[in-house]
Amino acid sequence: MVGSGNSVPPWANIGGLADSQTAIRTEQLSKSYRGKQVVSELNLEVGRGEIFGFLGPNGAGKTTTIRMLLNLSTPDSGSVELLGGGSGRGRAGVLARVGSLVETPAFYPYLCGRDNLRALCLVLGLPPRQADRALEQVAMSADGGRRFSTYSLGMKQRLGVAAALLGDPELLILDEPANGLDPFGIIQMRGLMRELAAAGVSVFLSSHILAEVGQLCDRVGIIREGRMVLVERVTELLRRDASFVLETDDPEGAARILRDLPGVLALSRDELGRLRVEAPGLQGDQLLRPLVTAGVSVQEFRRHEPTLEEIFLRTLGANAQGG
Amino acid sequence: MTERIPASAPPAGPSRGLLRLLRSDLFKLWHRPLTWGLIAVSLFFVLAAFLTLIYTVLNHASAVLPGHLFGGSVGLGNIIIQQLTLGRRVGEFSCVALAGAAVGVDFSSGALRVVLGRGVARWQVLLSKYLALCVFAVFLALLMTLEAALLAGFLPVLVGGAPGLDLLSAGDLGSILRADLGLLENWVGVMALGVALAIVGRSAAVGVGGGLAYLIAEDLGGRVLPAITFETHVAVFRELTSILYSANLNAFFYHSIPIRLAAELDFLDGVMPTPMVGTAHSLIVAAAFLAALLLISGALFARQERGS
């Protein structure tokens, strides 16, 4: 499933959204540490109710960007706007409506999970029962009484998400929320994110689990060396990068015919000797008909949609070669 | 479908936000085993002081007679304050340890960024920590005083002629209150030290270890340095020793307890008596010490990359 259930979500044609429709907006955001540029002129827009996946290799600047969004780090230049609120004193009020999990889940090791959330409830001026509700949301009620220092990585991660959910935030910023979760936990987390998005919560998440991002997110952005190199809707990305796989007794003959067809961008052979045809603008029958007419025997012909992982690697690879 | 409860509290004003943080910090102190462990150790040393007192009184029966240290109209107050004197020393170690741990764990666990990420101001975070630690100090002083008073009530049972709680006078209460103020002045100072060290080192270990090391070094230095400077016959060393140790952490406390107990301070708890400066001088030095620590720690805390 992709999308939050709305037929035409407000972020569908993202770009120049009104403030009321924007959950996150950064303009020319830059940050360097000790002379090394970590984030460079980053422009980003995330719509309300959208689930946005923020991808990139280690050291690409994801966490630094998230820290700047949350006012945990001061940008060298550029601006950040969350939920229509700008920087300065007004930012504090806006951040009260933002739940976050940055880097590793950070809690007091001597308190149990429930008391950690209660301590945060007190800071946020929330009734303590919110802690129990947040534990329920991440399926941690049974372990809420255990000391945080005894938690497994997955349990710590769940508690981190529970803390982010306190106060029913309008925007969730989650850095690797699925880190350490078992497959059951990942499925639960995915369901929770979808429910929240359906209820109008915007979710901005970074993750290394690309299959998960592909299933969950409406749009993804890929950052490399501090620069955004791709932002696109997941459905569009997968459709655009689709190719065709062809198995035939005469691959050379088939390649000769296909190469001459308008709209065919590239041909390659995979490890099994099958032809891979990249022709994003063409339908299958537009490729198949000339082959059949020419008498080429076709054993298998199918459309292949790439995984997000393939797109990720291709994008970063192309970017590396290009730059 | 996730149930949506309009539960978000409105953004708090500065004072309300500070009150929320203070409640949270007190909640964390209350639920922290270290807090209760340090309280237990401190109370144990008050008991130890009482046992020493019994030993002394049993060997010197005249001590509880009128005109002597633990007898007459001031005897009961002196008995209670004598226990607090040793309690103060242990409380000093407890306070510096708890202060270092309470602030340091925010850095080492990363919990600080969770709060800052919700838009809470840094100055509020630091101020609420100080206030929560001050509440702890008052709580510990009250517990110690109560314990010392209760133990003093047993003294007549063990030693005939010793003053009982029924003789508690307004004068005794005044003396005890002044001694408690002396405790608190001392503890607030060392807690500021523990907090500052934890912020400088960004860890609980530095806050606790550094604070304890300073207290031990001050005691040792107070004994060793004057002897060394006397031997060297160098005026500047004598001046330095005078500045550093004539109005040290213990100076105000020295003036906050009855003079006869103050004269025995070194014998009672191993602290160098500091009779050469007056109350006002000692208080000014303590205030300057506190202000410097608060300024340094506050400035460092504000400048550190948020939550890192």
XYZ file of C-alpha atoms in Angstrom:
631
model
C 0.000 0.000 0.000
C 1.243 3.439 -0.818
C -0.463 6.554 0.345
C -2.559 7.454 3.282
C -5.932 6.593 1.885
C -6.956 9.988 0.511
C -7.848 9.915 -3.151
C -6.006 13.150 -3.926
C -3.713 13.985 -1.053
C -2.640 17.609 -0.749
C 1.002 16.723 -1.265
C 0.345 14.805 -4.510
C 1.841 17.593 -6.587
C 4.292 18.724 -4.000
C 6.221 21.883 -4.691
C 5.166 25.332 -3.601
C 2.586 24.119 -1.105
C 0.716 26.641 0.999
C 1.944 26.899 4.602
C -1.220 25.197 5.854
C -0.385 22.118 3.785
C 3.286 21.923 4.671
C 4.590 19.875 7.559
C 8.281 20.443 6.819
C 9.931 22.999 4.606
C 13.637 23.696 4.429
C 15.280 26.229 2.169
C 18.975 26.201 1.332
C 19.748 24.427 4.593
C 23.482 24.028 5.156
C 25.655 22.776 7.971
C 29.343 22.050 8.291
C 31.409 20.547 11.088
C 35.084 21.431 11.398
C 35.251 22.584 7.813
C 33.485 19.542 6.384
C 30.215 20.302 4.626
C 27.680 17.811 6.027
C 24.469 19.267 4.629
C 24.532 21.521 1.611
C 21.730 23.819 0.411
C 19.059 21.272 1.177
C 15.571 22.077 -0.035
C 12.823 19.857 1.233
C 9.047 19.932 1.409
C 6.887 17.378 3.175
C 3.125 17.686 3.046
C 0.690 17.202 5.883
C -0.501 13.628 6.228
C 2.350 12.412 4.059
C 4.791 9.633 4.894
C 8.157 10.728 3.578
C 11.165 8.413 3.454
C 14.549 10.053 3.854
C 17.253 7.798 2.447
C 20.970 7.972 2.085
C 24.179 6.081 2.862
C 25.947 6.425 6.205
C 27.364 9.902 6.652
C 25.138 11.388 3.961
C 23.733 13.996 6.363
C 20.404 12.426 7.341
C 20.799 12.693 11.100
C 22.323 16.175 10.870
C 19.314 17.273 8.836
C 16.958 15.768 11.397
C 18.838 17.488 14.221
C 18.466 20.807 12.463
C 14.753 20.204 11.938
C 14.363 19.662 15.668
C 16.454 22.675 16.641
C 19.051 20.356 18.181
C 21.652 21.738 15.844
C 21.961 25.244 14.434
C 22.213 25.545 10.638
C 25.059 27.590 9.205
C 22.585 29.034 6.739
C 19.125 28.417 5.359
C 15.789 28.085 7.079
C 13.576 25.438 8.614
C 9.827 25.642 8.901
C 7.760 23.028 10.721
C 3.968 22.989 10.653
C 3.992 26.508 9.269
C 6.092 27.844 12.163
C 9.424 29.492 11.502
C 12.617 29.761 13.465
C 13.183 31.791 16.608
C 10.987 31.849 19.693
C 7.904 30.569 17.839
C 9.771 27.382 17.019
C 9.538 26.144 20.613
C 5.741 26.152 20.474
C 5.804 24.294 17.175
C 8.229 21.656 18.462
C 5.761 20.839 21.231
C 3.561 19.480 18.416
C 6.368 17.383 16.937
C 7.294 13.898 18.145
C 10.759 12.635 17.360
C 13.195 9.805 17.682
C 16.756 10.880 16.890
C 19.700 8.506 16.617
C 19.350 5.932 19.394
C 16.408 5.882 21.822
C 17.533 8.010 24.771
C 16.081 7.305 28.206
C 17.063 7.089 31.851
C 18.501 3.606 32.398
C 17.411 3.412 36.042
C 13.719 4.066 35.315
C 11.292 1.542 33.872
C 9.858 2.216 30.438
C 6.550 3.466 31.832
C 8.219 5.860 34.277
C 10.443 7.205 31.519
C 7.318 8.094 29.566
C 5.648 9.512 32.682
C 8.638 11.754 33.306
C 8.260 13.030 29.749
C 4.491 13.453 30.248
C 5.250 15.730 33.208
C 7.558 17.855 31.054
C 4.918 18.125 28.337
C 2.094 18.818 30.782
C 0.226 15.647 29.830
C -1.745 13.322 32.100
C 0.297 10.228 33.100
C -2.269 7.902 31.476
C -0.885 9.059 28.128
C 2.189 6.970 28.947
C 0.065 3.812 29.159
C -1.693 4.645 25.906
C 1.615 5.211 24.117
C 2.911 1.879 25.436
C -0.212 0.192 24.100
C 0.297 1.770 20.684
C 3.729 0.167 20.361
C 2.649 -3.143 21.970
C 4.826 -2.602 25.028
C 2.257 -2.610 27.821
C 3.484 -5.897 29.254
C 7.090 -4.716 29.466
C 6.411 -1.167 30.606
C 7.357 -2.009 34.190
C 10.812 -3.290 33.325
C 13.870 -1.139 33.810
C 15.008 0.513 30.571
C 18.557 -0.793 30.956
C 17.240 -4.373 30.635
C 15.472 -3.742 27.313
C 16.577 -5.298 24.043
C 17.403 -2.962 21.161
C 14.000 -3.583 19.602
C 12.194 -2.767 22.857
C 14.215 0.410 23.277
C 13.247 1.369 19.760
C 9.556 0.786 20.489
C 9.818 2.901 23.607
C 11.478 5.636 21.561
C 8.534 5.606 19.161
C 6.122 5.596 22.126
C 7.833 8.707 23.494
C 7.522 10.363 20.111
C 3.778 9.620 20.135
C 3.166 11.362 23.471
C 0.892 14.355 23.136
C -0.540 13.258 19.786
C 1.968 15.154 17.659
C 0.976 16.465 14.251
C 4.384 15.596 12.855
C 6.615 12.615 13.592
C 10.317 12.772 12.767
C 11.826 9.324 13.173
C 15.447 8.414 12.631
C 15.698 4.695 11.840
C 12.506 3.695 13.708
C 12.700 0.077 12.543
C 16.268 -0.375 13.755
C 16.537 -3.586 15.794
C 12.904 -4.583 15.327
C 12.067 -8.175 14.459
C 9.874 -8.807 11.385
C 6.753 -8.893 13.561
C 7.720 -5.575 15.094
C 8.375 -4.056 11.669
C 4.922 -5.086 10.497
C 3.354 -3.605 13.641
C 5.288 -0.379 13.193
C 4.234 -0.148 9.574
C 0.589 -0.549 10.572
C 0.964 2.127 13.233
C 2.543 4.600 10.814
C -0.239 4.041 8.311
C -2.891 4.577 10.966
C -1.229 7.773 12.078
C -0.922 9.043 8.517
C -4.557 8.187 7.913
C -5.411 10.258 10.973
C -3.571 13.213 9.424
C -0.180 12.884 11.091
C 2.799 13.647 8.864
C 5.647 11.170 9.155
C 9.219 11.908 8.164
C 11.422 8.871 8.575
C 14.910 7.843 7.705
C 15.636 4.175 7.300
C 18.139 1.716 5.938
C 15.433 -0.897 5.441
C 14.563 0.075 1.887
C 11.919 -2.583 1.337
C 10.109 -1.148 4.335
C 10.362 2.397 3.024
C 9.096 1.222 -0.352
C 6.013 -0.332 1.212
C 5.283 2.468 3.627
C 6.229 5.813 2.165
C 4.339 8.052 -0.215
C 7.481 9.827 -1.368
C 11.190 9.314 -0.873
C 14.136 11.665 -0.955
C 17.685 10.417 -1.409
C 20.509 12.439 0.071
C 24.152 11.970 -0.771
C 27.045 13.976 0.649
C 24.591 16.462 2.088
C 22.762 17.135 -1.163
C 19.335 15.919 -2.157
C 19.823 13.963 -5.354
C 16.311 12.641 -5.838
C 12.811 13.349 -4.519
C 9.932 11.436 -6.028
C 6.710 9.610 -5.299
C 7.410 5.921 -4.748
C 4.767 4.740 -7.240
C 6.156 7.077 -9.877
C 9.702 5.993 -9.179
C 8.916 2.306 -9.492
C 6.806 2.786 -12.625
C 9.299 5.081 -14.317
C 12.209 2.765 -13.771
C 10.330 -0.348 -14.889
C 11.911 -2.525 -17.573
C 11.004 -5.648 -19.554
C 12.614 -9.067 -19.321
C 12.721 -11.194 -22.448
C 13.834 -14.823 -22.800
C 14.362 -16.048 -26.321
C 16.330 -18.618 -28.363
C 17.743 -15.803 -30.467
C 18.825 -12.984 -28.177
C 21.081 -11.374 -30.816
C 18.243 -11.225 -33.352
C 15.815 -9.895 -30.778
C 18.311 -7.268 -29.661
C 18.792 -6.135 -33.277
C 15.045 -5.582 -33.681
C 14.506 -3.946 -30.305
C 17.478 -1.579 -30.633
C 15.884 -0.011 -33.693
C 12.549 0.629 -31.957
C 11.904 4.236 -30.927
C 11.583 4.554 -27.137
C 14.033 1.785 -26.275
C 16.735 3.388 -24.160
C 18.986 0.481 -23.313
C 19.446 -3.237 -23.736
C 21.440 -5.523 -21.502
C 21.859 -9.236 -20.760
C 21.420 -10.629 -17.259
C 23.368 -13.524 -15.755
C 20.847 -16.045 -17.184
C 21.264 -14.687 -20.705
C 17.889 -12.929 -20.700
C 17.490 -9.574 -22.376
C 16.587 -6.621 -20.227
C 14.899 -3.820 -22.139
C 14.648 -0.354 -20.690
C 11.812 1.416 -22.436
C 9.911 3.468 -19.861
C 7.463 5.050 -22.327
C 6.421 1.845 -24.106
C 3.798 -0.784 -23.431
C 4.659 -4.470 -23.569
C 2.807 -5.165 -26.818
C 4.768 -2.408 -28.572
C 7.907 -4.451 -27.946
C 6.453 -7.900 -28.390
C 4.642 -7.392 -31.698
C 7.760 -6.600 -33.843
C 9.513 -9.633 -32.385
C 6.656 -11.995 -33.212
C 6.269 -10.469 -36.660
C 9.987 -11.084 -37.312
C 9.578 -14.709 -36.253
C 11.601 -14.494 -33.050
C 10.607 -17.263 -30.672
C 9.752 -15.761 -27.254
C 9.786 -18.092 -24.237
C 9.174 -15.474 -21.568
C 8.218 -11.831 -21.628
C 7.301 -9.833 -18.534
C 7.410 -6.411 -16.988
C 9.929 -5.966 -14.186
C 9.485 -3.258 -11.554
C 12.705 -2.504 -9.721
C 12.916 -2.573 -5.959
C 13.666 0.621 -4.101
C 17.011 -0.917 -3.256
C 17.916 -1.142 -6.944
C 16.808 2.429 -7.519
C 18.736 3.571 -4.445
C 21.927 1.896 -5.609
C 21.480 3.099 -9.165
C 20.792 6.668 -8.083
C 23.779 6.825 -5.759
C 25.981 5.054 -8.299
C 24.980 7.405 -11.109
C 25.411 10.354 -8.817
C 28.836 9.200 -7.771
C 29.913 8.784 -11.385
C 28.375 12.095 -12.321
C 29.906 13.993 -9.502
C -7.766 3.544 13.382
C -5.687 5.287 15.982
C -7.773 7.057 18.584
C -7.001 10.768 18.469
C -7.321 12.476 21.784
C -6.782 16.218 21.830
C -4.318 15.728 24.626
C -1.524 18.050 23.651
C -1.027 20.517 26.422
C -0.758 24.091 25.215
C 2.793 25.392 24.943
C 3.821 26.392 28.433
C 4.928 29.854 29.449
C 8.384 30.132 31.045
C 7.226 29.724 34.663
C 4.760 26.961 33.868
C 7.322 25.168 31.747
C 9.824 25.406 34.590
C 7.309 23.979 37.028
C 6.642 21.045 34.686
C 10.352 20.363 34.363
C 10.815 20.590 38.114
C 8.048 18.039 38.677
C 9.667 15.751 36.137
C 13.113 16.120 37.718
C 11.731 15.434 41.185
C 9.896 12.400 39.802
C 13.180 11.100 38.385
C 15.067 11.706 41.635
C 12.329 10.012 43.638
C 12.397 6.922 41.424
C 16.173 6.708 41.280
C 17.738 4.018 43.481
C 20.911 6.116 43.827
C 18.934 8.857 45.586
C 17.703 6.486 48.266
C 21.086 4.786 48.538
C 22.785 8.112 49.241
C 20.077 9.084 51.726
C 20.538 5.742 53.493
C 24.320 6.197 53.695
C 23.928 9.748 54.981
C 21.439 8.677 57.636
C 23.730 5.809 58.626
C 26.507 8.280 59.388
C 24.159 10.300 61.589
C 23.574 7.062 63.487
C 27.334 6.493 63.592
C 27.773 9.982 65.039
C 25.198 9.149 67.681
C 26.995 5.911 68.599
C 30.244 7.884 68.924
C 28.426 10.339 71.132
C 27.188 7.538 73.383
C 30.711 6.127 73.612
C 32.081 9.551 74.543
C 29.382 10.226 77.112
C 29.720 6.783 78.697
C 33.456 7.413 79.110
C 33.045 11.017 80.247
C 29.864 11.075 82.311
C 30.425 14.716 83.208
C 29.802 15.708 79.573
C 26.024 15.691 80.163
C 26.213 17.790 83.323
C 25.176 21.465 83.271
C 28.002 23.673 82.118
C 29.486 20.959 79.919
C 29.100 20.433 76.142
C 26.077 18.111 76.254
C 24.493 19.274 79.479
C 22.434 22.144 80.727
C 20.105 24.352 78.713
C 22.100 24.059 75.479
C 22.913 20.361 75.849
C 20.067 18.949 73.776
C 20.741 21.327 70.880
C 24.430 20.419 70.963
C 23.633 16.700 70.977
C 21.497 17.051 67.857
C 23.919 19.384 66.069
C 26.880 17.142 66.909
C 25.202 14.384 64.879
C 24.443 16.802 62.041
C 28.089 17.799 61.926
C 29.183 14.378 60.768
C 26.002 14.073 58.700
C 26.989 17.252 56.874
C 30.263 15.735 55.721
C 28.595 12.621 54.337
C 25.752 14.723 52.936
C 28.372 16.791 51.134
C 29.612 13.677 49.330
C 26.035 12.520 48.685
C 25.018 15.874 47.235
C 27.984 16.217 44.922
C 27.516 12.636 43.730
C 23.801 13.035 43.100
C 24.267 16.393 41.360
C 26.921 14.982 39.042
C 24.847 11.902 38.322
C 21.563 13.770 37.821
C 22.986 16.105 35.186
C 25.564 13.731 33.725
C 23.036 11.015 32.915
C 21.198 13.462 30.657
C 24.331 13.693 28.546
C 25.447 10.060 28.714
C 21.987 8.613 28.031
C 21.092 11.274 25.454
C 17.815 11.934 27.295
C 18.529 15.652 27.087
C 17.823 15.742 23.362
C 14.377 14.186 23.872
C 13.373 17.172 26.001
C 15.149 19.769 23.871
C 13.612 18.244 20.754
C 10.206 19.133 22.205
C 11.110 22.802 22.238
C 12.037 23.144 25.920
C 14.518 25.971 26.564
C 17.976 25.013 27.761
C 18.018 27.509 30.617
C 14.819 25.963 31.947
C 16.332 22.483 31.832
C 19.383 23.580 33.831
C 17.473 25.722 36.319
C 14.989 22.948 37.040
C 17.888 20.562 37.744
C 19.340 23.007 40.271
C 15.949 23.522 41.895
C 15.269 19.783 42.106
C 18.675 19.243 43.706
C 17.950 22.027 46.194
C 14.694 20.290 47.092
C 16.691 17.104 47.632
C 19.134 18.975 49.886
C 16.293 20.366 52.013
C 14.701 16.912 52.186
C 17.983 15.319 53.275
C 18.575 18.020 55.900
C 15.079 17.496 57.290
C 15.511 13.726 57.426
C 18.882 14.035 59.145
C 17.584 16.526 61.683
C 14.586 14.337 62.420
C 16.785 11.282 62.840
C 19.246 13.162 65.050
C 16.382 14.440 67.217
C 14.813 10.989 67.531
C 18.152 9.428 68.452
C 18.778 12.190 70.981
C 15.507 11.142 72.603
C 17.061 7.774 73.402
C 20.102 9.260 75.159
C 18.504 9.648 78.611
C 17.583 5.940 78.473
C 21.211 5.005 77.891
C 22.936 7.683 79.959
C 21.367 8.858 83.183
C 21.120 12.630 83.486
C 21.338 13.326 79.762
C 18.859 15.967 78.517
C 15.728 14.500 76.889
C 13.488 15.803 74.122
C 11.120 17.176 76.738
C 13.729 19.879 77.386
C 13.674 21.088 73.779
C 13.538 24.876 73.891
C 13.102 27.675 71.392
C 16.818 28.350 71.785
C 17.595 24.743 70.795
C 15.302 25.001 67.784
C 17.006 28.222 66.714
C 20.437 26.615 67.002
C 19.306 23.565 65.036
C 17.772 25.746 62.328
C 21.000 27.734 61.994
C 22.969 24.508 61.730
C 20.568 23.306 59.019
C 21.145 26.530 57.105
C 24.856 25.845 57.378
C 24.310 22.366 55.946
C 22.266 23.708 53.064
C 24.726 26.477 52.189
C 27.451 23.852 52.048
C 25.447 21.338 50.063
C 24.137 23.823 47.516
C 27.730 24.865 46.864
C 28.997 21.339 46.296
C 25.968 20.482 44.146
C 26.806 23.424 41.895
C 30.298 21.958 41.688
C 28.961 18.513 40.733
C 26.654 19.997 38.095
C 29.428 22.149 36.620
C 31.826 19.209 36.395
C 29.157 17.006 34.758
C 28.512 19.721 32.174
C 32.212 20.273 31.498
C 32.822 16.536 31.137
C 29.376 15.860 29.620
C 29.182 12.725 31.718
C 28.001 11.518 35.093
C 31.373 9.914 35.801
C 33.196 13.246 35.562
C 30.546 14.988 37.680
C 30.577 12.374 40.423
C 34.265 11.456 40.321
C 35.498 15.023 39.936
C 33.244 16.293 42.716
C 34.296 13.613 45.172
C 37.949 14.074 44.231
C 37.707 17.812 44.881
C 36.199 17.307 48.331
C 38.908 14.842 49.294
C 41.619 17.037 47.807
C 40.324 20.043 49.697
C 40.522 18.180 52.984
C 44.002 16.898 52.260
C 45.120 20.232 50.868
C 43.767 22.016 53.912
C 46.139 19.990 56.067
C 49.142 19.608 53.815
C 49.394 23.005 52.105
C 49.639 25.200 55.217
C 52.393 22.951 56.536
C 54.282 23.127 53.243
C 53.908 26.878 52.876
C 55.054 27.353 56.463
C 58.156 25.319 55.706
C 58.959 27.245 52.524
C 58.753 30.628 54.260
C 57.577 32.155 50.956
C 55.072 34.938 51.502
C 53.164 34.410 48.257
C 52.500 30.748 49.091
C 51.197 31.773 52.497
C 48.918 34.318 50.851
C 47.619 31.730 48.390
C 46.951 29.246 51.155
C 45.201 31.928 53.126
C 42.961 32.840 50.181
C 42.209 29.249 49.262
C 41.733 27.777 52.689
C 40.804 30.557 55.101
C 37.329 30.792 53.605
C 36.739 27.348 52.199
C 33.569 25.301 51.800
C 33.348 24.794 55.532
C 33.693 28.407 56.624
C 30.015 29.326 56.765
C 29.081 26.118 58.523
C 31.729 26.865 61.127
C 29.824 30.015 62.021
C 26.388 28.415 61.854
C 26.918 26.016 64.774
C 27.410 26.768 68.460
C 30.898 28.076 69.169
C 31.855 25.241 71.481
C 30.997 22.692 68.811
C 32.757 24.773 66.164
C 35.917 24.651 68.216
C 35.703 20.860 68.059
C 34.884 20.772 64.333
C 38.189 19.309 63.242
C 37.940 16.652 65.928
C 34.307 15.908 65.071
C 34.431 15.519 61.308
C 37.974 16.022 60.112
C 37.312 19.476 58.702
C 39.795 22.279 59.189
C 38.230 24.913 61.425
C 38.260 28.331 59.812
C 38.018 30.827 62.650
C 39.964 33.581 60.913
C 37.051 34.863 58.772
C 33.657 36.138 59.927
C 30.156 35.039 58.885
C 29.725 37.767 56.287
C 33.150 37.098 54.768
C 32.510 33.367 54.567
C 29.071 33.915 53.038
C 30.456 36.303 50.424
C 33.141 33.806 49.468
C 30.549 31.020 49.221
C 28.260 33.231 47.127
C 31.146 34.121 44.807
C 32.052 30.435 44.509
C 28.424 29.577 43.705
C 27.984 32.432 41.230
C 31.155 31.467 39.367
C 30.042 27.833 39.109
C 26.543 28.780 37.963
C 27.871 31.186 35.354
C 30.448 28.776 33.988
C 28.080 25.802 33.906
C 25.224 27.905 32.498
C 27.384 29.360 29.751
C 28.812 25.957 28.830
C 25.398 24.328 28.854
C 23.981 27.035 26.581
C 26.880 26.842 24.147
C 27.030 23.069 23.775
C 25.529 21.680 20.617
C 21.989 20.960 21.678
C 21.395 17.515 23.009
C 24.682 16.129 21.834
